[in-house]
């Protein structure tokens, strides 16, 4: 497979993925380039033991984690509660944009390890085994992190209830956690 | 985890706020044109990294001979030259690498189209052997590529990297990941931190930058870092080692934990050596080699510092 084809096939999902892992949208393109640069250098050693997508997301997670550890980015990673206090959901936003913002707030409220599991499982459709490969953790840890992430995510959304008109249009129903 | 349903797949949760929020998030797509712009930049970035890895500008006569061996057989290909120059132009780098550097780009290509699967434990050595055959001892693992075989016909501006090492393994047929992660240090995704991986790549792992480390790359800084590297490399190629060193030192301050740190350090050692500062060059090279002895750039670092 030509690397360009691989790049094109996975660009959007990696661009989205690094943001799910906490990279700011304005930095997402650069982080995505870093992911593909590492992949390009390392592709000679990729043996296909996991899917290319799983492999790329593993790199993406580490790139995002490294960026989040840096001082400047750390300052940008605010908790969902802090974001809520600083930037209340604006009524002028479209419902779609409002929902996306809620998602960002909900994910931002989670520790990176939980956020990654939730995003990979719920948004990217990875299986538990694939998530274990991406994050290099045991399957049991994936399960426990998902459980914790779901509970915290739901809690954050409930906390946002009063601030978001989305809830006014459709009363929220409790989601099952497992 | 088959017993756990995704919220979006769970009839009991499909109308929940959680599901609605997640559904909205799935629609997130890159802005129009971003993929094309990024691809163009990436192509230029790869060209700069590859050119540094093969280091045509600072190559010794012996190294030039190596580059002219079969792996560099496509040197001077007009079509390839235009292709790579276009890539560099897209990155905004106004340098002329020359046919040799562009050939080096091809030699760098970590293509993987093996006729037979290679044992995991020998992957690195096999790749290194192939790299030597390709006449580019310091570059990343590489095998003969389609581009090298027919460069003028290569449709892609990114050097082809072929298929994963075992072509029989479909990219859509993942193996048990925990097994892959625990039983084989070269397997993906652990492959981003294999022994021969560069330090820059290792810094993308969980053990990378500490809290006190300088800020990571901000938007488009990867491009800026590549541009500075290309500029320094160009100066070095013109025999202006002092200027190159100043550019590199400024770049090191600006991009202390940049993705191209290893390439920059190699150029710094080469510049020092050109200036006759042999001990300084060796000292830097030893530090590099102590930190990352199995770096793909290690052989060239040793050669540049005269440690061989």
Tab-separated table of C-alpha atoms in Angstrom:
chain	number	residue	atom	x	y	z
A	1	UNK	CA	0.000	0.000	0.000
A	2	UNK	CA	1.392	3.385	-0.882
A	3	UNK	CA	1.780	5.533	2.174
A	4	UNK	CA	-0.234	8.241	0.517
A	5	UNK	CA	-3.189	5.889	0.344
A	6	UNK	CA	-2.773	5.056	3.995
A	7	UNK	CA	-2.518	8.749	4.802
A	8	UNK	CA	-5.665	9.568	2.911
A	9	UNK	CA	-7.602	6.659	4.350
A	10	UNK	CA	-6.843	7.491	7.949
A	11	UNK	CA	-6.271	11.235	7.977
A	12	UNK	CA	-9.752	12.245	9.060
A	13	UNK	CA	-10.070	9.658	11.796
A	14	UNK	CA	-6.643	10.461	13.229
A	15	UNK	CA	-7.370	14.185	13.038
A	16	UNK	CA	-10.578	13.518	14.926
A	17	UNK	CA	-8.901	11.036	17.224
A	18	UNK	CA	-6.176	13.347	18.502
A	19	UNK	CA	-8.875	15.822	19.421
A	20	UNK	CA	-10.782	13.114	21.225
A	21	UNK	CA	-7.598	12.496	23.156
A	22	UNK	CA	-7.501	16.123	24.192
A	23	UNK	CA	-5.458	17.978	21.575
A	24	UNK	CA	-6.930	21.394	20.846
A	25	UNK	CA	-8.582	21.723	17.465
A	26	UNK	CA	-6.053	24.310	16.313
A	27	UNK	CA	-3.235	21.866	17.040
A	28	UNK	CA	-4.975	18.835	15.597
A	29	UNK	CA	-3.489	19.120	12.118
A	30	UNK	CA	0.050	19.369	13.454
A	31	UNK	CA	-0.480	16.487	15.847
A	32	UNK	CA	-1.873	14.457	12.974
A	33	UNK	CA	1.248	15.184	10.931
A	34	UNK	CA	3.376	14.022	13.834
A	35	UNK	CA	1.400	10.796	14.025
A	36	UNK	CA	1.928	10.087	10.346
A	37	UNK	CA	5.585	11.066	10.490
A	38	UNK	CA	6.169	8.528	13.251
A	39	UNK	CA	4.121	5.990	11.347
A	40	UNK	CA	6.178	6.622	8.227
A	41	UNK	CA	9.435	6.119	10.073
A	42	UNK	CA	8.145	3.036	11.835
A	43	UNK	CA	6.157	1.404	9.083
A	44	UNK	CA	9.052	-0.825	8.199
A	45	UNK	CA	8.640	-2.541	11.490
A	46	UNK	CA	4.874	-2.798	11.432
A	47	UNK	CA	4.063	-6.437	11.088
A	48	UNK	CA	0.331	-6.355	10.864
A	49	UNK	CA	-0.243	-7.941	14.229
A	50	UNK	CA	-2.969	-5.400	14.706
A	51	UNK	CA	-4.844	-3.396	12.147
A	52	UNK	CA	-3.222	-0.317	10.685
A	53	UNK	CA	-5.992	1.720	12.253
A	54	UNK	CA	-5.291	0.311	15.700
A	55	UNK	CA	-1.583	0.934	15.216
A	56	UNK	CA	-2.136	4.516	14.114
A	57	UNK	CA	-4.437	5.231	17.021
A	58	UNK	CA	-1.800	3.857	19.368
A	59	UNK	CA	0.651	6.379	17.982
A	60	UNK	CA	-1.989	9.093	18.101
A	61	UNK	CA	-2.672	8.403	21.752
A	62	UNK	CA	0.994	8.729	22.624
A	63	UNK	CA	1.442	11.866	20.582
A	64	UNK	CA	-1.585	13.415	22.266
A	65	UNK	CA	-0.436	12.306	25.705
A	66	UNK	CA	2.992	13.827	25.134
A	67	UNK	CA	1.483	17.083	24.021
A	68	UNK	CA	-0.861	17.193	26.966
A	69	UNK	CA	2.060	16.771	29.306
A	70	UNK	CA	3.683	19.906	28.053
A	71	UNK	CA	3.215	23.012	30.082
A	72	UNK	CA	1.408	25.060	27.509
A	73	UNK	CA	-1.037	22.416	26.553
A	74	UNK	CA	-1.683	21.506	30.131
A	75	UNK	CA	-2.917	24.996	30.700
A	76	UNK	CA	-5.362	24.546	27.879
A	77	UNK	CA	-6.818	21.349	29.229
A	78	UNK	CA	-9.530	22.551	31.467
A	79	UNK	CA	-11.917	20.391	33.308
A	80	UNK	CA	-15.440	20.232	32.109
A	81	UNK	CA	-16.570	22.072	35.196
A	82	UNK	CA	-14.062	24.831	34.602
A	83	UNK	CA	-15.124	25.090	31.008
A	84	UNK	CA	-18.700	25.275	32.127
A	85	UNK	CA	-17.879	28.115	34.473
A	86	UNK	CA	-15.812	29.991	31.936
A	87	UNK	CA	-17.738	29.300	28.796
A	88	UNK	CA	-21.371	28.545	29.423
A	89	UNK	CA	-23.054	26.884	26.515
A	90	UNK	CA	-24.406	29.633	24.354
A	91	UNK	CA	-28.021	29.571	23.432
A	92	UNK	CA	-27.224	30.935	19.994
A	93	UNK	CA	-25.431	27.795	18.970
A	94	UNK	CA	-27.110	25.374	16.692
A	95	UNK	CA	-28.302	22.196	18.294
A	96	UNK	CA	-25.683	20.167	16.464
A	97	UNK	CA	-22.889	22.467	17.515
A	98	UNK	CA	-24.287	22.536	21.012
A	99	UNK	CA	-24.223	18.778	21.206
A	100	UNK	CA	-20.650	18.707	19.926
A	101	UNK	CA	-19.687	21.228	22.555
A	102	UNK	CA	-21.315	19.108	25.204
A	103	UNK	CA	-19.310	16.172	23.970
A	104	UNK	CA	-16.106	18.177	24.225
A	105	UNK	CA	-16.994	19.300	27.718
A	106	UNK	CA	-17.882	15.788	28.743
A	107	UNK	CA	-14.647	14.341	27.395
A	108	UNK	CA	-12.607	17.176	28.867
A	109	UNK	CA	-13.953	16.339	32.292
A	110	UNK	CA	-12.353	12.904	32.157
A	111	UNK	CA	-8.794	11.872	32.878
A	112	UNK	CA	-6.955	11.086	29.667
A	113	UNK	CA	-6.989	7.342	30.311
A	114	UNK	CA	-10.764	7.273	30.688
A	115	UNK	CA	-11.356	9.745	27.909
A	116	UNK	CA	-9.390	7.616	25.506
A	117	UNK	CA	-11.310	4.472	26.353
A	118	UNK	CA	-14.667	6.191	26.068
A	119	UNK	CA	-13.797	7.870	22.777
A	120	UNK	CA	-12.379	4.740	21.210
A	121	UNK	CA	-15.306	2.598	22.278
A	122	UNK	CA	-18.247	4.935	21.817
A	123	UNK	CA	-17.051	7.185	19.006
A	124	UNK	CA	-14.555	5.194	16.997
A	125	UNK	CA	-16.192	1.807	17.363
A	126	UNK	CA	-13.125	-0.039	18.616
A	127	UNK	CA	-13.616	-3.350	20.365
A	128	UNK	CA	-12.305	-3.912	23.841
A	129	UNK	CA	-9.426	-5.938	22.489
A	130	UNK	CA	-8.497	-3.203	20.046
A	131	UNK	CA	-8.605	-0.584	22.776
A	132	UNK	CA	-6.350	-2.769	24.883
A	133	UNK	CA	-3.915	-2.812	21.965
A	134	UNK	CA	-4.086	0.922	21.359
A	135	UNK	CA	-3.510	1.818	24.985
A	136	UNK	CA	-1.368	-1.200	25.839
A	137	UNK	CA	-3.421	-2.115	28.857
A	138	UNK	CA	-5.188	-5.326	29.889
A	139	UNK	CA	-8.716	-5.921	28.722
A	140	UNK	CA	-9.961	-5.842	32.298
A	141	UNK	CA	-8.545	-2.360	32.663
A	142	UNK	CA	-10.371	-1.296	29.535
A	143	UNK	CA	-13.611	-2.496	31.072
A	144	UNK	CA	-13.073	-0.741	34.363
A	145	UNK	CA	-11.997	2.483	32.706
A	146	UNK	CA	-15.009	2.415	30.441
A	147	UNK	CA	-17.294	1.936	33.410
A	148	UNK	CA	-15.737	4.858	35.248
A	149	UNK	CA	-15.670	7.009	32.132
A	150	UNK	CA	-19.308	6.435	31.372
A	151	UNK	CA	-20.370	7.308	34.888
A	152	UNK	CA	-18.283	10.470	34.928
A	153	UNK	CA	-19.355	11.440	31.430
A	154	UNK	CA	-23.004	11.086	32.331
A	155	UNK	CA	-22.471	13.014	35.522
A	156	UNK	CA	-20.893	15.883	33.624
A	157	UNK	CA	-23.702	16.008	31.125
A	158	UNK	CA	-26.192	16.165	33.983
A	159	UNK	CA	-24.212	18.976	35.531
A	160	UNK	CA	-24.469	20.842	32.273
A	161	UNK	CA	-28.207	20.382	32.277
A	162	UNK	CA	-29.160	23.804	33.463
A	163	UNK	CA	-26.792	25.560	31.140
A	164	UNK	CA	-27.822	23.896	27.933
A	165	UNK	CA	-31.031	24.382	26.064
A	166	UNK	CA	-30.552	21.045	24.420
A	167	UNK	CA	-31.996	19.484	27.522
A	168	UNK	CA	-35.040	21.680	27.291
A	169	UNK	CA	-35.962	20.303	23.906
A	170	UNK	CA	-35.761	16.675	24.904
A	171	UNK	CA	-35.726	15.523	28.467
A	172	UNK	CA	-32.722	13.333	28.952
A	173	UNK	CA	-33.131	9.668	29.514
A	174	UNK	CA	-30.776	7.653	31.563
A	175	UNK	CA	-28.385	5.675	29.463
A	176	UNK	CA	-27.450	2.191	30.477
A	177	UNK	CA	-23.882	1.927	31.594
A	178	UNK	CA	-23.385	-1.630	30.565
B	1	UNK	CA	-16.497	-6.790	26.083
B	2	UNK	CA	-19.173	-8.096	23.820
B	3	UNK	CA	-21.557	-7.858	26.740
B	4	UNK	CA	-21.209	-4.086	26.787
B	5	UNK	CA	-23.293	-2.318	24.196
B	6	UNK	CA	-22.297	0.989	22.797
B	7	UNK	CA	-24.681	3.717	23.749
B	8	UNK	CA	-25.391	4.358	20.096
B	9	UNK	CA	-26.247	0.699	19.558
B	10	UNK	CA	-28.291	0.239	22.687
B	11	UNK	CA	-32.034	0.584	22.059
B	12	UNK	CA	-32.496	1.528	25.677
B	13	UNK	CA	-30.007	4.348	25.378
B	14	UNK	CA	-30.316	5.396	21.763
B	15	UNK	CA	-32.386	8.456	22.593
B	16	UNK	CA	-30.441	9.365	25.654
B	17	UNK	CA	-28.536	12.578	25.853
B	18	UNK	CA	-25.343	10.575	25.879
B	19	UNK	CA	-26.242	8.960	22.576
B	20	UNK	CA	-27.263	12.235	21.008
B	21	UNK	CA	-24.062	13.880	22.070
B	22	UNK	CA	-21.971	11.010	20.776
B	23	UNK	CA	-23.878	10.912	17.530
B	24	UNK	CA	-23.173	14.585	16.991
B	25	UNK	CA	-19.518	13.990	17.691
B	26	UNK	CA	-19.277	11.328	15.046
B	27	UNK	CA	-20.033	13.876	12.383
B	28	UNK	CA	-16.862	15.825	13.079
B	29	UNK	CA	-14.816	16.052	9.904
B	30	UNK	CA	-11.726	18.040	8.933
B	31	UNK	CA	-12.360	21.428	7.317
B	32	UNK	CA	-12.489	21.360	3.524
B	33	UNK	CA	-9.050	21.269	1.984
B	34	UNK	CA	-7.233	20.409	5.184
B	35	UNK	CA	-6.405	16.892	4.105
B	36	UNK	CA	-4.912	18.033	0.813
B	37	UNK	CA	-2.889	20.801	2.416
B	38	UNK	CA	-1.685	18.474	5.109
B	39	UNK	CA	-0.746	15.814	2.601
B	40	UNK	CA	1.281	18.311	0.608
B	41	UNK	CA	3.062	19.475	3.736
B	42	UNK	CA	3.646	15.946	4.866
B	43	UNK	CA	5.250	15.078	1.566
B	44	UNK	CA	7.663	17.936	1.963
B	45	UNK	CA	8.341	16.975	5.550
B	46	UNK	CA	9.185	13.440	4.566
B	47	UNK	CA	11.507	14.755	1.882
B	48	UNK	CA	13.412	16.871	4.390
B	49	UNK	CA	13.683	14.074	6.916
B	50	UNK	CA	14.776	11.636	4.265
B	51	UNK	CA	17.323	14.021	2.841
B	52	UNK	CA	18.787	14.594	6.286
B	53	UNK	CA	18.866	10.899	7.025
B	54	UNK	CA	20.819	10.214	3.890
B	55	UNK	CA	22.584	13.522	4.208
B	56	UNK	CA	23.573	14.129	0.644
B	57	UNK	CA	24.765	17.640	1.329
B	58	UNK	CA	27.333	16.561	3.855
B	59	UNK	CA	28.193	13.249	2.348
B	60	UNK	CA	31.793	12.266	1.971
B	61	UNK	CA	33.026	10.883	-1.349
B	62	UNK	CA	32.730	7.413	0.103
B	63	UNK	CA	29.181	8.077	1.119
B	64	UNK	CA	28.415	9.455	-2.291
B	65	UNK	CA	29.568	6.213	-3.733
B	66	UNK	CA	27.298	4.356	-1.384
B	67	UNK	CA	24.387	6.480	-2.421
B	68	UNK	CA	25.080	5.644	-6.011
B	69	UNK	CA	24.707	1.951	-5.349
B	70	UNK	CA	21.572	0.115	-6.362
B	71	UNK	CA	19.377	1.741	-3.757
B	72	UNK	CA	20.213	5.076	-5.273
B	73	UNK	CA	20.001	3.919	-8.830
B	74	UNK	CA	17.235	6.340	-9.547
B	75	UNK	CA	19.336	9.356	-8.717
B	76	UNK	CA	18.778	12.128	-11.115
B	77	UNK	CA	15.479	10.964	-12.384
B	78	UNK	CA	13.901	14.033	-13.845
B	79	UNK	CA	10.412	12.986	-12.966
B	80	UNK	CA	11.353	12.209	-9.421
B	81	UNK	CA	13.265	15.419	-9.092
B	82	UNK	CA	10.267	17.415	-10.147
B	83	UNK	CA	8.083	15.426	-7.833
B	84	UNK	CA	10.203	16.001	-4.770
B	85	UNK	CA	10.869	19.626	-5.586
B	86	UNK	CA	7.162	20.088	-5.839
B	87	UNK	CA	6.788	18.502	-2.460
B	88	UNK	CA	9.356	20.818	-0.947
B	89	UNK	CA	7.740	23.766	-2.594
B	90	UNK	CA	4.476	22.763	-1.024
B	91	UNK	CA	6.209	22.864	2.309
B	92	UNK	CA	7.484	26.289	1.525
B	93	UNK	CA	11.103	25.298	1.518
B	94	UNK	CA	13.008	27.226	-1.074
B	95	UNK	CA	15.993	24.930	-1.247
B	96	UNK	CA	17.329	22.839	-4.036
B	97	UNK	CA	18.321	19.500	-2.667
B	98	UNK	CA	19.717	18.425	-5.978
B	99	UNK	CA	19.425	15.127	-7.670
B	100	UNK	CA	21.538	13.374	-5.085
B	101	UNK	CA	19.369	14.435	-2.203
B	102	UNK	CA	16.282	13.462	-4.074
B	103	UNK	CA	17.740	10.109	-4.813
B	104	UNK	CA	18.431	9.837	-1.144
B	105	UNK	CA	14.776	10.442	-0.574
B	106	UNK	CA	14.051	7.369	-2.563
B	107	UNK	CA	16.742	5.418	-0.829
B	108	UNK	CA	15.129	6.339	2.460
B	109	UNK	CA	11.818	4.917	1.450
B	110	UNK	CA	10.908	2.345	4.076
B	111	UNK	CA	9.076	0.197	1.648
B	112	UNK	CA	7.958	-3.210	2.709
B	113	UNK	CA	7.150	-5.571	-0.015
B	114	UNK	CA	8.950	-8.660	1.187
B	115	UNK	CA	8.536	-11.848	-0.704
B	116	UNK	CA	8.334	-13.788	2.535
B	117	UNK	CA	7.385	-12.818	6.049
B	118	UNK	CA	10.331	-12.127	8.264
B	119	UNK	CA	10.710	-13.419	11.789
B	120	UNK	CA	9.836	-10.763	14.274
B	121	UNK	CA	13.094	-10.930	16.118
B	122	UNK	CA	15.090	-10.352	12.999
B	123	UNK	CA	13.005	-7.556	11.641
B	124	UNK	CA	15.386	-4.843	12.704
B	125	UNK	CA	18.491	-6.585	11.490
B	126	UNK	CA	16.841	-7.505	8.235
B	127	UNK	CA	15.800	-3.941	7.738
B	128	UNK	CA	19.278	-2.737	8.537
B	129	UNK	CA	20.781	-5.180	6.088
B	130	UNK	CA	18.419	-3.983	3.470
B	131	UNK	CA	19.292	-0.415	4.275
B	132	UNK	CA	22.942	-1.233	3.727
B	133	UNK	CA	22.100	-2.859	0.449
B	134	UNK	CA	20.252	0.264	-0.497
B	135	UNK	CA	23.364	2.254	0.182
B	136	UNK	CA	21.816	4.312	2.918
B	137	UNK	CA	23.141	2.921	6.147
B	138	UNK	CA	21.711	5.520	8.411
B	139	UNK	CA	18.223	5.621	7.101
B	140	UNK	CA	15.166	3.922	8.444
B	141	UNK	CA	14.424	0.321	7.621
B	142	UNK	CA	13.988	0.031	3.938
B	143	UNK	CA	13.613	-2.390	1.159
B	144	UNK	CA	13.612	-1.905	-2.561
B	145	UNK	CA	10.657	0.138	-3.478
B	146	UNK	CA	8.392	0.541	-6.395
B	147	UNK	CA	9.662	4.067	-6.694
B	148	UNK	CA	13.214	2.850	-6.917
B	149	UNK	CA	12.306	0.355	-9.533
B	150	UNK	CA	10.288	2.727	-11.637
B	151	UNK	CA	10.655	6.194	-10.242
B	152	UNK	CA	9.349	8.010	-13.245
B	153	UNK	CA	6.084	6.187	-13.020
B	154	UNK	CA	5.580	6.703	-9.326
B	155	UNK	CA	2.233	8.404	-9.017
B	156	UNK	CA	2.488	9.330	-5.390
B	157	UNK	CA	4.419	12.231	-4.019
B	158	UNK	CA	5.029	10.311	-0.820
B	159	UNK	CA	7.559	7.551	-1.219
B	160	UNK	CA	5.760	4.260	-1.322
B	161	UNK	CA	6.121	2.230	1.782
B	162	UNK	CA	4.558	-0.909	0.461
B	163	UNK	CA	2.708	-3.256	2.742
B	164	UNK	CA	3.351	-4.312	6.301
B	165	UNK	CA	6.041	-6.904	6.840
B	166	UNK	CA	3.715	-9.819	6.568
B	167	UNK	CA	1.539	-9.113	3.595
B	168	UNK	CA	-0.636	-12.091	4.363
B	169	UNK	CA	-1.919	-10.265	7.395
B	170	UNK	CA	-4.760	-8.101	6.413
B	171	UNK	CA	-4.880	-4.674	7.897
B	172	UNK	CA	-8.452	-5.445	8.775
B	173	UNK	CA	-7.651	-8.611	10.633
B	174	UNK	CA	-6.107	-7.597	13.920
B	175	UNK	CA	-4.649	-10.134	16.256
B	176	UNK	CA	-5.221	-10.193	19.952
B	177	UNK	CA	-3.597	-6.906	20.869
B	178	UNK	CA	-2.590	-7.752	24.386
B	179	UNK	CA	-0.601	-10.618	22.963
B	180	UNK	CA	0.966	-8.354	20.419
B	181	UNK	CA	1.817	-5.769	22.985
B	182	UNK	CA	3.249	-8.118	25.533
B	183	UNK	CA	4.956	-10.766	23.494
B	184	UNK	CA	6.684	-8.749	20.859
B	185	UNK	CA	8.321	-5.452	21.437
B	186	UNK	CA	8.426	-4.725	17.742
B	187	UNK	CA	4.757	-5.252	17.200
B	188	UNK	CA	2.336	-2.452	16.714
B	189	UNK	CA	1.504	-0.305	18.459
B	190	UNK	CA	4.618	-0.859	20.506
B	191	UNK	CA	6.427	-0.518	17.212
B	192	UNK	CA	6.595	3.213	17.728
B	193	UNK	CA	9.191	2.510	20.370
B	194	UNK	CA	11.351	-0.274	18.980
B	195	UNK	CA	15.082	-0.419	19.604
B	196	UNK	CA	15.957	1.216	16.322
B	197	UNK	CA	13.324	3.863	16.635
B	198	UNK	CA	14.627	7.384	16.805
B	199	UNK	CA	14.506	9.329	19.997
B	200	UNK	CA	11.928	11.642	18.567
B	201	UNK	CA	9.655	8.723	18.074
B	202	UNK	CA	10.304	7.456	21.552
B	203	UNK	CA	9.357	10.816	22.900
B	204	UNK	CA	5.890	10.142	21.600
B	205	UNK	CA	5.527	7.297	24.071
B	206	UNK	CA	4.182	7.404	27.543
B	207	UNK	CA	7.610	8.161	28.936
B	208	UNK	CA	7.947	11.250	26.799
B	209	UNK	CA	8.181	14.849	27.886
B	210	UNK	CA	7.996	15.619	31.553
B	211	UNK	CA	5.793	18.322	32.915
B	212	UNK	CA	8.665	20.775	32.915
B	213	UNK	CA	9.621	20.139	29.310
B	214	UNK	CA	9.321	22.992	26.873
B	215	UNK	CA	6.067	23.315	25.075
B	216	UNK	CA	5.438	20.794	22.398
B	217	UNK	CA	4.921	21.780	18.842
B	218	UNK	CA	2.160	24.228	18.293
B	219	UNK	CA	0.173	24.499	15.117
B	220	UNK	CA	2.380	24.485	12.024
B	221	UNK	CA	5.563	24.383	14.092
B	222	UNK	CA	6.399	21.021	12.646
B	223	UNK	CA	6.532	22.703	9.280
B	224	UNK	CA	8.662	25.522	10.650
B	225	UNK	CA	11.032	23.049	12.244
B	226	UNK	CA	11.410	21.205	8.950
B	227	UNK	CA	12.056	24.468	7.145
B	228	UNK	CA	14.851	25.412	9.515
B	229	UNK	CA	16.352	21.973	9.153
B	230	UNK	CA	16.304	22.268	5.390
B	231	UNK	CA	17.892	25.697	5.578
B	232	UNK	CA	20.679	24.465	7.802
B	233	UNK	CA	21.238	21.455	5.639
B	234	UNK	CA	21.421	23.650	2.595
B	235	UNK	CA	23.997	25.914	4.258
B	236	UNK	CA	26.014	22.890	5.216
B	237	UNK	CA	25.904	21.704	1.658
B	238	UNK	CA	27.226	25.074	0.537
B	239	UNK	CA	30.157	24.804	2.908
B	240	UNK	CA	28.806	27.433	5.295
B	241	UNK	CA	29.083	25.268	8.365
B	242	UNK	CA	29.280	28.141	10.818
B	243	UNK	CA	26.031	29.624	9.613
B	244	UNK	CA	24.450	26.210	9.566
B	245	UNK	CA	25.471	25.652	13.149
B	246	UNK	CA	23.952	28.932	14.229
B	247	UNK	CA	20.698	28.068	12.502
B	248	UNK	CA	20.688	24.673	14.145
B	249	UNK	CA	21.398	26.013	17.589
B	250	UNK	CA	18.628	28.548	17.257
B	251	UNK	CA	16.361	25.780	16.049
B	252	UNK	CA	17.343	23.634	19.019
B	253	UNK	CA	16.298	26.382	21.370
B	254	UNK	CA	13.035	26.948	19.575
B	255	UNK	CA	12.131	23.305	19.114
B	256	UNK	CA	13.788	21.713	22.114
B	257	UNK	CA	11.484	18.711	22.031
B	258	UNK	CA	10.618	18.885	18.366
B	259	UNK	CA	9.778	15.893	16.274
B	260	UNK	CA	12.917	16.413	14.173
B	261	UNK	CA	15.359	16.692	17.061
B	262	UNK	CA	17.427	13.696	16.030
B	263	UNK	CA	17.901	14.960	12.504
B	264	UNK	CA	18.938	18.335	13.884
B	265	UNK	CA	21.496	16.810	16.227
B	266	UNK	CA	23.038	14.891	13.360
B	267	UNK	CA	23.411	18.075	11.355
B	268	UNK	CA	24.929	19.821	14.363
B	269	UNK	CA	27.572	17.141	14.686
B	270	UNK	CA	28.305	17.339	10.992
B	271	UNK	CA	28.614	21.112	11.170
B	272	UNK	CA	30.993	20.915	14.106
B	273	UNK	CA	33.078	18.361	12.283
B	274	UNK	CA	33.222	20.588	9.230
B	275	UNK	CA	34.415	23.447	11.410
B	276	UNK	CA	37.192	21.300	12.742
B	277	UNK	CA	35.698	21.131	16.199
B	278	UNK	CA	36.290	17.434	16.362
B	279	UNK	CA	36.086	16.995	20.090
B	280	UNK	CA	32.868	18.955	20.337
B	281	UNK	CA	31.415	16.884	17.521
B	282	UNK	CA	32.444	13.659	19.197
B	283	UNK	CA	31.122	14.773	22.536
B	284	UNK	CA	27.732	15.553	21.071
B	285	UNK	CA	27.709	12.347	19.117
B	286	UNK	CA	28.526	10.313	22.208
B	287	UNK	CA	25.694	11.944	24.093
B	288	UNK	CA	23.338	11.140	21.257
B	289	UNK	CA	24.539	7.555	21.037
B	290	UNK	CA	24.340	7.077	24.787
B	291	UNK	CA	20.791	8.289	24.787
B	292	UNK	CA	19.698	6.421	21.714
B	293	UNK	CA	22.281	3.813	20.730
B	294	UNK	CA	19.965	2.009	18.350
B	295	UNK	CA	18.748	5.068	16.552
B	296	UNK	CA	18.456	4.705	12.833
B	297	UNK	CA	20.739	7.720	12.628
B	298	UNK	CA	23.402	6.185	14.876
B	299	UNK	CA	25.665	4.866	12.088
B	300	UNK	CA	25.754	8.214	10.362
B	301	UNK	CA	26.286	9.960	13.662
B	302	UNK	CA	29.318	7.783	14.328
B	303	UNK	CA	30.625	8.410	10.848
B	304	UNK	CA	30.089	12.155	11.095
B	305	UNK	CA	31.972	12.337	14.384
B	306	UNK	CA	34.713	10.004	13.275
B	307	UNK	CA	33.841	7.464	15.927
B	308	UNK	CA	34.092	4.507	13.615
